PDB file of C-alpha atoms in Angstrom:
ATOM      1  CA  MET A   3     -13.669  55.449 -41.129  1.00  0.00           C
ATOM      2  CA  GLN A   4     -10.292  54.721 -42.891  1.00  0.00           C
ATOM      3  CA  GLN A   5      -9.497  53.592 -39.385  1.00  0.00           C
ATOM      4  CA  LYS A   6     -12.228  51.095 -38.765  1.00  0.00           C
ATOM      5  CA  LEU A   7     -11.741  50.155 -42.468  1.00  0.00           C
ATOM      6  CA  MET A   8      -7.522  49.545 -41.355  1.00  0.00           C
ATOM      7  CA  LYS A   9      -8.552  47.687 -38.272  1.00  0.00           C
ATOM      8  CA  ASN A  10     -10.693  44.972 -40.487  1.00  0.00           C
ATOM      9  CA  VAL A  11      -8.153  44.654 -43.023  1.00  0.00           C
ATOM     10  CA  GLY A  12      -6.212  43.609 -39.837  1.00  0.00           C
ATOM     11  CA  SER A  13      -8.127  41.694 -38.510  1.00  0.00           C
ATOM     12  CA  SER A  14      -8.560  39.360 -42.036  1.00  0.00           C
ATOM     13  CA  LYS A  15      -4.569  39.202 -42.246  1.00  0.00           C
ATOM     14  CA  VAL A  16      -5.027  37.890 -39.152  1.00  0.00           C
ATOM     15  CA  LYS A  17      -7.352  35.265 -40.137  1.00  0.00           C
ATOM     16  CA  HIS A  18      -5.728  34.577 -43.070  1.00  0.00           C
ATOM     17  CA  LEU A  19      -2.570  33.152 -41.385  1.00  0.00           C
ATOM     18  CA  ALA A  20      -4.581  31.095 -38.398  1.00  0.00           C
ATOM     19  CA  TYR A  21      -6.092  29.234 -42.062  1.00  0.00           C
ATOM     20  CA  LEU A  22      -3.006  29.350 -43.622  1.00  0.00           C
ATOM     21  CA  SER A  23      -1.407  27.520 -40.281  1.00  0.00           C
ATOM     22  CA  ILE A  24      -4.292  24.706 -40.076  1.00  0.00           C
ATOM     23  CA  LEU A  25      -4.077  23.820 -43.593  1.00  0.00           C
ATOM     24  CA  MET A  26      -0.426  23.491 -42.589  1.00  0.00           C
ATOM     25  CA  VAL A  27      -0.789  21.708 -39.880  1.00  0.00           C
ATOM     26  CA  TYR A  28      -2.987  19.454 -40.879  1.00  0.00           C
ATOM     27  CA  SER A  29      -1.743  19.180 -44.517  1.00  0.00           C
ATOM     28  CA  ILE A  30       1.633  18.041 -42.181  1.00  0.00           C
ATOM     29  CA  ALA A  31      -0.724  15.303 -40.146  1.00  0.00           C
ATOM     30  CA  MET A  32      -1.946  13.591 -43.730  1.00  0.00           C
ATOM     31  CA  PRO A  33       0.199  10.434 -44.587  1.00  0.00           C
ATOM     32  CA  ALA A  34       1.208  10.814 -47.908  1.00  0.00           C
ATOM     33  CA  ASP A  35      -0.940   7.866 -49.236  1.00  0.00           C
ATOM     34  CA  ALA A  36      -4.511   9.198 -48.966  1.00  0.00           C
ATOM     35  CA  ASN A  37      -5.848   5.145 -48.839  1.00  0.00           C
ATOM     36  CA  ASN A  38      -3.131   4.886 -46.511  1.00  0.00           C
ATOM     37  CA  HIS A  39      -4.167   6.404 -43.524  1.00  0.00           C
ATOM     38  CA  LEU A  40      -1.718   4.373 -41.032  1.00  0.00           C
ATOM     39  CA  PRO A  41       1.455   2.498 -40.670  1.00  0.00           C
ATOM     40  CA  GLU A  42       0.579  -0.880 -42.184  1.00  0.00           C
ATOM     41  CA  ARG A  43       1.754  -2.730 -39.139  1.00  0.00           C
ATOM     42  CA  ILE A  44       1.174  -1.046 -35.777  1.00  0.00           C
ATOM     43  CA  VAL A  45      -0.758  -3.145 -33.581  1.00  0.00           C
ATOM     44  CA  SER A  46      -3.620  -2.262 -30.839  1.00  0.00           C
ATOM     45  CA  GLN A  47      -3.769  -1.191 -27.498  1.00  0.00           C
ATOM     46  CA  GLY A  48      -1.843   2.054 -28.663  1.00  0.00           C
ATOM     47  CA  PHE A  49       1.664   0.229 -29.082  1.00  0.00           C
ATOM     48  CA  LEU A  50       4.216   1.713 -32.150  1.00  0.00           C
ATOM     49  CA  SER A  51       5.772  -1.181 -33.989  1.00  0.00           C
ATOM     50  CA  GLU A  52       8.921  -0.537 -35.928  1.00  0.00           C
ATOM     51  CA  SER A  53       7.984   1.105 -38.856  1.00  0.00           C
ATOM     52  CA  MET A  54       6.499   3.975 -37.511  1.00  0.00           C
ATOM     53  CA  PRO A  55       8.598   6.771 -38.164  1.00  0.00           C
ATOM     54  CA  GLU A  56      10.823   8.618 -34.890  1.00  0.00           C
ATOM     55  CA  ALA A  57       9.777  11.850 -35.752  1.00  0.00           C
ATOM     56  CA  HIS A  58       5.714  11.062 -35.579  1.00  0.00           C
ATOM     57  CA  LYS A  59       6.485   8.943 -31.931  1.00  0.00           C
ATOM     58  CA  SER A  60       5.302  10.519 -27.946  1.00  0.00           C
ATOM     59  CA  ALA A  61       7.940  10.793 -25.687  1.00  0.00           C
ATOM     60  CA  LYS A  62       5.414   8.643 -24.065  1.00  0.00           C
ATOM     61  CA  GLN A  63       5.297   6.398 -26.709  1.00  0.00           C
ATOM     62  CA  ALA A  64       9.244   6.165 -27.306  1.00  0.00           C
ATOM     63  CA  LYS A  65       9.521   4.979 -23.850  1.00  0.00           C
ATOM     64  CA  ILE A  66       6.686   2.392 -24.087  1.00  0.00           C
ATOM     65  CA  ASP A  67       8.424   1.219 -26.693  1.00  0.00           C
ATOM     66  CA  LEU A  68      11.241   0.352 -24.764  1.00  0.00           C
ATOM     67  CA  ALA A  69       9.711  -2.793 -23.222  1.00  0.00           C
ATOM     68  CA  LEU A  70       9.411  -5.352 -25.600  1.00  0.00           C
ATOM     69  CA  GLN A  71       5.870  -5.550 -26.322  1.00  0.00           C
ATOM     70  CA  TYR A  72       3.419  -6.140 -29.828  1.00  0.00           C
ATOM     71  CA  GLN A  73       0.683  -7.766 -30.686  1.00  0.00           C
ATOM     72  CA  VAL A  74       0.931 -11.546 -32.519  1.00  0.00           C
ATOM     73  CA  GLN A  75      -0.470 -14.074 -34.305  1.00  0.00           C
ATOM     74  CA  PHE A  76       0.144 -18.013 -34.328  1.00  0.00           C
ATOM     75  CA  LYS A  77      -1.876 -20.979 -36.377  1.00  0.00           C
ATOM     76  CA  ALA A  78      -3.869 -22.210 -33.482  1.00  0.00           C
ATOM     77  CA  ARG A  79      -2.894 -25.462 -34.706  1.00  0.00           C
ATOM     78  CA  VAL A  80      -0.482 -26.959 -38.180  1.00  0.00           C
ATOM     79  CA  ASP A  81      -3.307 -27.547 -40.548  1.00  0.00           C
ATOM     80  CA  HIS A  82      -5.318 -24.734 -40.297  1.00  0.00           C
ATOM     81  CA  ASP A  83      -5.595 -21.633 -41.466  1.00  0.00           C
ATOM     82  CA  PHE A  84      -7.165 -19.784 -37.660  1.00  0.00           C
ATOM     83  CA  LEU A  85      -4.974 -17.301 -36.444  1.00  0.00           C
ATOM     84  CA  LEU A  86      -4.440 -16.744 -32.675  1.00  0.00           C
ATOM     85  CA  VAL A  87      -3.890 -13.134 -31.806  1.00  0.00           C
ATOM     86  CA  ALA A  88      -1.987 -12.100 -27.804  1.00  0.00           C
ATOM     87  CA  ASP A  89      -0.422  -9.843 -26.757  1.00  0.00           C
ATOM     88  CA  TYR A  90       2.990 -10.624 -25.834  1.00  0.00           C
ATOM     89  CA  ARG A  91       5.384  -8.840 -23.775  1.00  0.00           C
ATOM     90  CA  TYR A  92       8.566  -9.167 -21.910  1.00  0.00           C
ATOM     91  CA  PHE A  93      11.247  -5.875 -20.252  1.00  0.00           C
ATOM     92  CA  PRO A  94      14.314  -6.596 -21.030  1.00  0.00           C
ATOM     93  CA  ASP A  95      16.239  -3.999 -18.081  1.00  0.00           C
ATOM     94  CA  LYS A  96      13.829  -5.936 -15.630  1.00  0.00           C
ATOM     95  CA  ALA A  97      16.022  -9.452 -16.304  1.00  0.00           C
ATOM     96  CA  SER A  98      18.040 -10.417 -19.872  1.00  0.00           C
ATOM     97  CA  ALA A  99      15.005 -12.630 -21.564  1.00  0.00           C
ATOM     98  CA  LYS A 100      17.859 -15.690 -21.517  1.00  0.00           C
ATOM     99  CA  ASN A 101      16.657 -16.042 -17.397  1.00  0.00           C
ATOM    100  CA  MET A 102      12.527 -15.091 -17.789  1.00  0.00           C
ATOM    101  CA  ALA A 103       9.791 -16.648 -16.764  1.00  0.00           C
ATOM    102  CA  GLY A 104       6.126 -17.147 -18.120  1.00  0.00           C
ATOM    103  CA  VAL A 105       3.244 -16.480 -17.900  1.00  0.00           C
ATOM    104  CA  ILE A 106       0.089 -16.856 -19.894  1.00  0.00           C
ATOM    105  CA  VAL A 107      -2.686 -14.451 -18.823  1.00  0.00           C
ATOM    106  CA  LEU A 108      -6.479 -15.580 -19.998  1.00  0.00           C
ATOM    107  CA  HIS A 109      -9.764 -13.790 -19.813  1.00  0.00           C
ATOM    108  CA  ASP A 110     -13.117 -14.915 -19.241  1.00  0.00           C
ATOM    109  CA  CYS A 111     -16.015 -16.436 -21.160  1.00  0.00           C
ATOM    110  CA  HIS A 112     -17.721 -12.651 -21.474  1.00  0.00           C
ATOM    111  CA  SER A 113     -14.836 -10.046 -21.968  1.00  0.00           C
ATOM    112  CA  ASP A 114     -11.437 -10.128 -24.278  1.00  0.00           C
ATOM    113  CA  ARG A 115      -7.289 -10.122 -23.727  1.00  0.00           C
ATOM    114  CA  SER A 116      -7.942  -6.219 -24.002  1.00  0.00           C
ATOM    115  CA  LYS A 117     -10.172  -5.836 -20.025  1.00  0.00           C
ATOM    116  CA  TYR A 118      -7.159  -7.741 -18.991  1.00  0.00           C
ATOM    117  CA  ARG A 119      -4.273  -5.447 -19.747  1.00  0.00           C
ATOM    118  CA  THR A 120      -3.125  -4.308 -16.992  1.00  0.00           C
ATOM    119  CA  VAL A 121      -2.354  -7.309 -15.403  1.00  0.00           C
ATOM    120  CA  SER A 122      -0.180  -9.097 -18.134  1.00  0.00           C
ATOM    121  CA  THR A 123       1.207  -5.343 -17.863  1.00  0.00           C
ATOM    122  CA  SER A 124       2.022  -5.580 -14.010  1.00  0.00           C
ATOM    123  CA  ILE A 125       3.199  -9.338 -14.820  1.00  0.00           C
ATOM    124  CA  ALA A 126       5.972  -8.057 -17.537  1.00  0.00           C
ATOM    125  CA  GLU A 127       7.020  -5.446 -15.244  1.00  0.00           C
ATOM    126  CA  GLN A 128       8.349  -8.203 -12.788  1.00  0.00           C
ATOM    127  CA  GLY A 129      10.587  -9.836 -15.610  1.00  0.00           C
ATOM    128  CA  LEU A 130       8.545 -12.243 -17.150  1.00  0.00           C
ATOM    129  CA  HIS A 131       7.457 -13.151 -20.438  1.00  0.00           C
ATOM    130  CA  THR A 132       3.991 -12.668 -20.775  1.00  0.00           C
ATOM    131  CA  LEU A 133       1.902 -13.741 -23.507  1.00  0.00           C
ATOM    132  CA  SER A 134      -2.310 -12.291 -23.635  1.00  0.00           C
ATOM    133  CA  LEU A 135      -4.510 -14.679 -24.716  1.00  0.00           C
ATOM    134  CA  ASP A 136      -7.447 -13.607 -27.528  1.00  0.00           C
ATOM    135  CA  PHE A 137      -9.563 -17.820 -27.135  1.00  0.00           C
ATOM    136  CA  ARG A 138     -10.913 -18.132 -30.436  1.00  0.00           C
ATOM    137  CA  GLY A 139     -13.884 -16.111 -31.339  1.00  0.00           C
ATOM    138  CA  TYR A 140     -13.208 -13.157 -29.208  1.00  0.00           C
ATOM    139  CA  GLY A 141     -11.186 -10.183 -28.990  1.00  0.00           C
ATOM    140  CA  SER A 142      -9.311 -10.198 -32.034  1.00  0.00           C
ATOM    141  CA  SER A 143      -9.129 -14.199 -32.515  1.00  0.00           C
ATOM    142  CA  VAL A 144     -12.001 -13.704 -35.208  1.00  0.00           C
ATOM    143  CA  ALA A 145     -12.489 -14.434 -39.007  1.00  0.00           C
ATOM    144  CA  GLN A 146     -15.492 -16.204 -40.510  1.00  0.00           C
ATOM    145  CA  GLY A 147     -17.268 -19.117 -38.926  1.00  0.00           C
ATOM    146  CA  TYR A 148     -15.846 -17.725 -35.523  1.00  0.00           C
ATOM    147  CA  SER A 149     -16.858 -15.238 -33.870  1.00  0.00           C
ATOM    148  CA  ALA A 150     -18.985 -14.979 -30.806  1.00  0.00           C
ATOM    149  CA  LEU A 151     -20.082 -11.259 -31.704  1.00  0.00           C
ATOM    150  CA  GLU A 152     -21.523 -12.500 -34.693  1.00  0.00           C
ATOM    151  CA  VAL A 153     -23.097 -15.780 -33.297  1.00  0.00           C
ATOM    152  CA  LYS A 154     -24.676 -13.092 -30.858  1.00  0.00           C
ATOM    153  CA  LYS A 155     -25.863 -11.310 -33.607  1.00  0.00           C
ATOM    154  CA  HIS A 156     -27.493 -14.191 -35.181  1.00  0.00           C
ATOM    155  CA  ALA A 157     -29.076 -16.252 -32.743  1.00  0.00           C
ATOM    156  CA  THR A 158     -33.031 -16.386 -33.075  1.00  0.00           C
ATOM    157  CA  ASP A 159     -33.077 -18.103 -29.681  1.00  0.00           C
ATOM    158  CA  ILE A 160     -30.700 -19.141 -26.154  1.00  0.00           C
ATOM    159  CA  MET A 161     -30.462 -22.002 -27.036  1.00  0.00           C
ATOM    160  CA  SER A 162     -29.464 -21.423 -29.905  1.00  0.00           C
ATOM    161  CA  PHE A 163     -26.392 -19.563 -29.034  1.00  0.00           C
ATOM    162  CA  GLN A 164     -25.297 -21.349 -26.626  1.00  0.00           C
ATOM    163  CA  THR A 165     -24.944 -24.467 -28.501  1.00  0.00           C
ATOM    164  CA  GLU A 166     -23.025 -22.348 -30.524  1.00  0.00           C
ATOM    165  CA  ILE A 167     -20.949 -20.394 -28.166  1.00  0.00           C
ATOM    166  CA  ALA A 168     -21.300 -24.012 -26.533  1.00  0.00           C
ATOM    167  CA  VAL A 169     -18.805 -25.091 -30.486  1.00  0.00           C
ATOM    168  CA  LEU A 170     -16.696 -21.709 -29.907  1.00  0.00           C
ATOM    169  CA  MET A 171     -15.402 -22.550 -26.564  1.00  0.00           C
ATOM    170  CA  SER A 172     -15.305 -26.585 -28.132  1.00  0.00           C
ATOM    171  CA  TYR A 173     -11.788 -24.882 -29.678  1.00  0.00           C
ATOM    172  CA  TRP A 174      -9.768 -23.513 -26.332  1.00  0.00           C
ATOM    173  CA  SER A 175      -8.250 -26.514 -25.212  1.00  0.00           C
ATOM    174  CA  ALA A 176      -5.946 -26.713 -27.783  1.00  0.00           C
ATOM    175  CA  ASP A 177      -6.161 -23.342 -28.426  1.00  0.00           C
ATOM    176  CA  LEU A 178      -4.682 -22.742 -24.842  1.00  0.00           C
ATOM    177  CA  VAL A 179      -1.382 -25.101 -26.118  1.00  0.00           C
ATOM    178  CA  ALA A 180      -0.983 -23.809 -29.652  1.00  0.00           C
ATOM    179  CA  ALA A 181      -0.605 -20.113 -26.846  1.00  0.00           C
ATOM    180  CA  TYR A 182       1.156 -22.647 -24.339  1.00  0.00           C
ATOM    181  CA  ASN A 183       3.971 -23.690 -27.165  1.00  0.00           C
ATOM    182  CA  PHE A 184       4.134 -20.407 -28.342  1.00  0.00           C
ATOM    183  CA  LEU A 185       5.894 -18.901 -24.922  1.00  0.00           C
ATOM    184  CA  ARG A 186       7.443 -21.728 -24.440  1.00  0.00           C
ATOM    185  CA  LYS A 187      10.083 -21.150 -27.748  1.00  0.00           C
ATOM    186  CA  LYS A 188      10.490 -18.271 -25.995  1.00  0.00           C
ATOM    187  CA  VAL A 189      11.422 -19.363 -22.526  1.00  0.00           C
ATOM    188  CA  ASP A 190      13.875 -20.606 -21.816  1.00  0.00           C
ATOM    189  CA  ASN A 191      13.781 -24.202 -21.067  1.00  0.00           C
ATOM    190  CA  SER A 192      15.133 -24.587 -17.145  1.00  0.00           C
ATOM    191  CA  LYS A 193      12.429 -22.122 -17.146  1.00  0.00           C
ATOM    192  CA  GLY A 194       8.819 -22.490 -16.001  1.00  0.00           C
ATOM    193  CA  ILE A 195       5.604 -21.054 -17.721  1.00  0.00           C
ATOM    194  CA  SER A 196       1.974 -20.254 -14.801  1.00  0.00           C
ATOM    195  CA  ILE A 197      -1.050 -18.812 -16.565  1.00  0.00           C
ATOM    196  CA  VAL A 198      -3.879 -16.730 -14.714  1.00  0.00           C
ATOM    197  CA  ALA A 199      -6.900 -17.544 -15.794  1.00  0.00           C
ATOM    198  CA  SER A 200     -10.722 -15.368 -14.959  1.00  0.00           C
ATOM    199  CA  GLY A 201     -13.580 -16.766 -14.537  1.00  0.00           C
ATOM    200  CA  CYS A 202     -14.627 -20.213 -16.729  1.00  0.00           C
ATOM    201  CA  ALA A 203     -10.785 -20.069 -17.877  1.00  0.00           C
ATOM    202  CA  GLY A 204      -9.896 -21.990 -15.313  1.00  0.00           C
ATOM    203  CA  SER A 205     -11.349 -25.117 -16.404  1.00  0.00           C
ATOM    204  CA  TYR A 206      -9.351 -24.387 -19.253  1.00  0.00           C
ATOM    205  CA  ALA A 207      -6.002 -24.096 -17.038  1.00  0.00           C
ATOM    206  CA  VAL A 208      -6.565 -26.982 -15.185  1.00  0.00           C
ATOM    207  CA  ALA A 209      -6.976 -28.899 -18.433  1.00  0.00           C
ATOM    208  CA  LEU A 210      -3.390 -27.746 -19.216  1.00  0.00           C
ATOM    209  CA  ALA A 211      -1.521 -28.521 -16.591  1.00  0.00           C
ATOM    210  CA  GLU A 212      -3.042 -31.617 -17.663  1.00  0.00           C
ATOM    211  CA  LYS A 213      -0.688 -32.148 -20.249  1.00  0.00           C
ATOM    212  CA  VAL A 214       1.853 -30.339 -19.121  1.00  0.00           C
ATOM    213  CA  HIS A 215       3.712 -28.496 -16.691  1.00  0.00           C
ATOM    214  CA  LEU A 216       2.241 -25.485 -14.188  1.00  0.00           C
ATOM    215  CA  ASN A 217       4.738 -24.004 -11.505  1.00  0.00           C
ATOM    216  CA  SER A 218       1.891 -22.175 -10.574  1.00  0.00           C
ATOM    217  CA  MET A 219      -2.249 -20.247 -11.524  1.00  0.00           C
ATOM    218  CA  VAL A 220      -3.744 -17.540 -10.669  1.00  0.00           C
ATOM    219  CA  LEU A 221      -7.339 -18.482 -10.497  1.00  0.00           C
ATOM    220  CA  LEU A 222      -9.801 -15.223 -10.021  1.00  0.00           C
ATOM    221  CA  THR A 223     -13.096 -15.489  -9.477  1.00  0.00           C
ATOM    222  CA  PRO A 224     -13.097 -19.064 -10.617  1.00  0.00           C
ATOM    223  CA  ASP A 225     -16.143 -20.404 -12.731  1.00  0.00           C
ATOM    224  CA  MET A 226     -15.749 -24.419 -12.400  1.00  0.00           C
ATOM    225  CA  SER A 227     -18.193 -27.609 -12.618  1.00  0.00           C
ATOM    226  CA  TYR A 228     -18.102 -30.044 -10.320  1.00  0.00           C
ATOM    227  CA  THR A 229     -16.689 -31.962 -12.803  1.00  0.00           C
ATOM    228  CA  ASP A 230     -13.374 -29.248 -13.071  1.00  0.00           C
ATOM    229  CA  LYS A 231     -13.003 -29.297  -9.581  1.00  0.00           C
ATOM    230  CA  GLU A 232     -12.781 -32.659  -9.040  1.00  0.00           C
ATOM    231  CA  ARG A 233      -9.667 -32.557 -11.898  1.00  0.00           C
ATOM    232  CA  TYR A 234      -8.201 -29.840 -10.157  1.00  0.00           C
ATOM    233  CA  LYS A 235      -7.954 -32.247  -7.206  1.00  0.00           C
ATOM    234  CA  ASN A 236      -6.408 -35.621  -8.914  1.00  0.00           C
ATOM    235  CA  LEU A 237      -3.692 -32.589 -10.243  1.00  0.00           C
ATOM    236  CA  VAL A 238       0.329 -32.806  -8.813  1.00  0.00           C
ATOM    237  CA  ASP A 239      -0.158 -29.981  -5.281  1.00  0.00           C
ATOM    238  CA  ILE A 240       0.311 -26.470  -8.357  1.00  0.00           C
ATOM    239  CA  PRO A 241       0.937 -23.340  -6.167  1.00  0.00           C
ATOM    240  CA  SER A 242      -2.868 -22.098  -6.692  1.00  0.00           C
ATOM    241  CA  TYR A 243      -3.379 -18.318  -6.116  1.00  0.00           C
ATOM    242  CA  PHE A 244      -7.061 -17.843  -5.314  1.00  0.00           C
ATOM    243  CA  VAL A 245      -9.280 -14.916  -6.043  1.00  0.00           C
ATOM    244  CA  SER A 246     -13.003 -14.220  -4.651  1.00  0.00           C
ATOM    245  CA  SER A 247     -15.862 -11.924  -3.409  1.00  0.00           C
ATOM    246  CA  ALA A 248     -17.886 -12.636  -0.996  1.00  0.00           C
ATOM    247  CA  GLN A 249     -21.128 -12.048  -2.054  1.00  0.00           C
ATOM    248  CA  HIS A 250     -20.870 -14.081  -4.664  1.00  0.00           C
ATOM    249  CA  ALA A 251     -21.318 -17.587  -3.388  1.00  0.00           C
ATOM    250  CA  ILE A 252     -20.919 -19.957  -6.290  1.00  0.00           C
ATOM    251  CA  SER A 253     -17.043 -18.283  -6.914  1.00  0.00           C
ATOM    252  CA  TYR A 254     -16.460 -17.937  -3.758  1.00  0.00           C
ATOM    253  CA  ALA A 255     -17.570 -21.472  -2.557  1.00  0.00           C
ATOM    254  CA  THR A 256     -14.886 -23.104  -5.655  1.00  0.00           C
ATOM    255  CA  ALA A 257     -12.161 -20.802  -3.968  1.00  0.00           C
ATOM    256  CA  GLN A 258     -12.673 -21.903  -0.968  1.00  0.00           C
ATOM    257  CA  GLU A 259     -12.996 -25.540  -1.505  1.00  0.00           C
ATOM    258  CA  LEU A 260     -10.050 -25.537  -3.792  1.00  0.00           C
ATOM    259  CA  PHE A 261      -7.776 -23.699  -1.826  1.00  0.00           C
ATOM    260  CA  ALA A 262      -8.909 -25.757   1.172  1.00  0.00           C
ATOM    261  CA  TRP A 263      -7.641 -29.419  -1.056  1.00  0.00           C
ATOM    262  CA  SER A 264      -4.504 -27.347  -2.549  1.00  0.00           C
ATOM    263  CA  GLY A 265      -1.420 -29.042  -0.430  1.00  0.00           C
ATOM    264  CA  ALA A 266       1.042 -26.468  -2.223  1.00  0.00           C
ATOM    265  CA  ARG A 267       3.138 -23.976   0.461  1.00  0.00           C
ATOM    266  CA  HIS A 268       2.455 -21.127  -1.717  1.00  0.00           C
ATOM    267  CA  SER A 269      -1.086 -21.566  -2.168  1.00  0.00           C
ATOM    268  CA  LYS A 270      -3.234 -18.302  -1.145  1.00  0.00           C
ATOM    269  CA  LEU A 271      -7.112 -16.919  -0.608  1.00  0.00           C
ATOM    270  CA  GLN A 272      -7.557 -13.537  -1.262  1.00  0.00           C
ATOM    271  CA  VAL A 273     -11.433 -12.301  -0.491  1.00  0.00           C
ATOM    272  CA  TYR A 274     -13.022  -8.980  -1.382  1.00  0.00           C
ATOM    273  CA  LYS A 275     -16.040  -7.882  -0.298  1.00  0.00           C
ATOM    274  CA  GLY A 276     -18.703  -6.948  -2.915  1.00  0.00           C
ATOM    275  CA  GLU A 277     -20.560  -9.048  -5.954  1.00  0.00           C
ATOM    276  CA  ARG A 278     -17.601  -7.926  -8.474  1.00  0.00           C
ATOM    277  CA  LEU A 279     -16.619 -10.635 -10.716  1.00  0.00           C
ATOM    278  CA  ASN A 280     -13.607 -11.780 -13.311  1.00  0.00           C
ATOM    279  CA  TYR A 281     -12.219  -7.862 -14.725  1.00  0.00           C
ATOM    280  CA  GLN A 282     -14.219  -5.747 -12.101  1.00  0.00           C
ATOM    281  CA  LEU A 283     -12.877  -7.547  -9.430  1.00  0.00           C
ATOM    282  CA  ILE A 284      -9.429  -6.608 -10.770  1.00  0.00           C
ATOM    283  CA  ARG A 285     -10.004  -2.533 -11.463  1.00  0.00           C
ATOM    284  CA  ALA A 286     -12.190  -2.044  -7.974  1.00  0.00           C
ATOM    285  CA  ASN A 287      -8.652  -2.799  -5.745  1.00  0.00           C
ATOM    286  CA  LYS A 288      -5.900  -1.738  -7.458  1.00  0.00           C
ATOM    287  CA  TYR A 289      -3.487  -3.147  -5.614  1.00  0.00           C
ATOM    288  CA  LEU A 290      -4.621  -6.859  -6.369  1.00  0.00           C
ATOM    289  CA  VAL A 291      -2.410  -6.847  -9.718  1.00  0.00           C
ATOM    290  CA  ASP A 292       0.384  -5.729  -8.279  1.00  0.00           C
ATOM    291  CA  ASP A 293      -0.106  -8.532  -5.816  1.00  0.00           C
ATOM    292  CA  ILE A 294      -1.035 -10.979  -8.468  1.00  0.00           C
ATOM    293  CA  ALA A 295       2.048 -10.221 -10.026  1.00  0.00           C
ATOM    294  CA  GLN A 296       4.531 -10.776  -7.191  1.00  0.00           C
ATOM    295  CA  TRP A 297       3.018 -14.244  -5.703  1.00  0.00           C
ATOM    296  CA  LEU A 298       3.893 -15.311  -9.482  1.00  0.00           C
ATOM    297  CA  LYS A 299       7.092 -14.034  -9.579  1.00  0.00           C
ATOM    298  CA  LEU A 300       7.721 -15.675  -6.181  1.00  0.00           C
ATOM    299  CA  THR A 301       6.374 -18.995  -7.667  1.00  0.00           C
ATOM    300  CA  LEU A 302       8.269 -18.932 -10.505  1.00  0.00           C
ATOM    301  CA  ARG A 303      12.065 -18.581  -8.971  1.00  0.00           C
TER     302      ARG A 303
END
């Protein structure tokens, strides 16, 4: 009986010590201010800001911080308070900032910049300034009156939904110019800027190319109207990399037509089996991301 009692007491002490250890770890992990669960300047996508204490950084996070990659905000227009959100990345160990060109990455009409993170990171690893933009109404570029999600929630029929989305997208050309101006300030004047556009974003890439000089463009499963294609054909030859799925008839036909029209020496057409679109095509073909990044670097020399 005495031995059994001593065994139970010993077991209780072990449990008590384990409980105290859990409390101690939990109290260390809790922030000093219960109302502030995370430091104010931590940006999205898991990247840490400069305000994050070193003690809280893992080895992997510390390695990521070697690259200057962070979420940025900038005004779409000087006379309007709406802020666009993007991820700006560059790896200073790849090349000096002075000698680095730039690339803008644009998501398709049904997603946001988070789906193209692997693309923008791979491009940055080639030693290029990279800006991955959320178009107005999508991802983090939202505000009251500017949200595709809210439009979808409150739409009463397909016609009203399409009308409201069209209103949102009417700002995109100007938003892209603002993104270009932001990146232009980061890139030396002697260096060029290129663009990666997915799906319907190809139309906005063409619109930008009508206003400013672009060194090259990547059009991933391009979704463009007849007018947009004709506008592309009226541009001075820009090296273009077209990527499409063979079984997606519309984007495949567009890619073939514009590639045949392009007279640029470095223009390229890549066709994959299947019918995947946009970022799904990137996910399904692991070498495509690196190929796009290396091709961009070639055209930006």
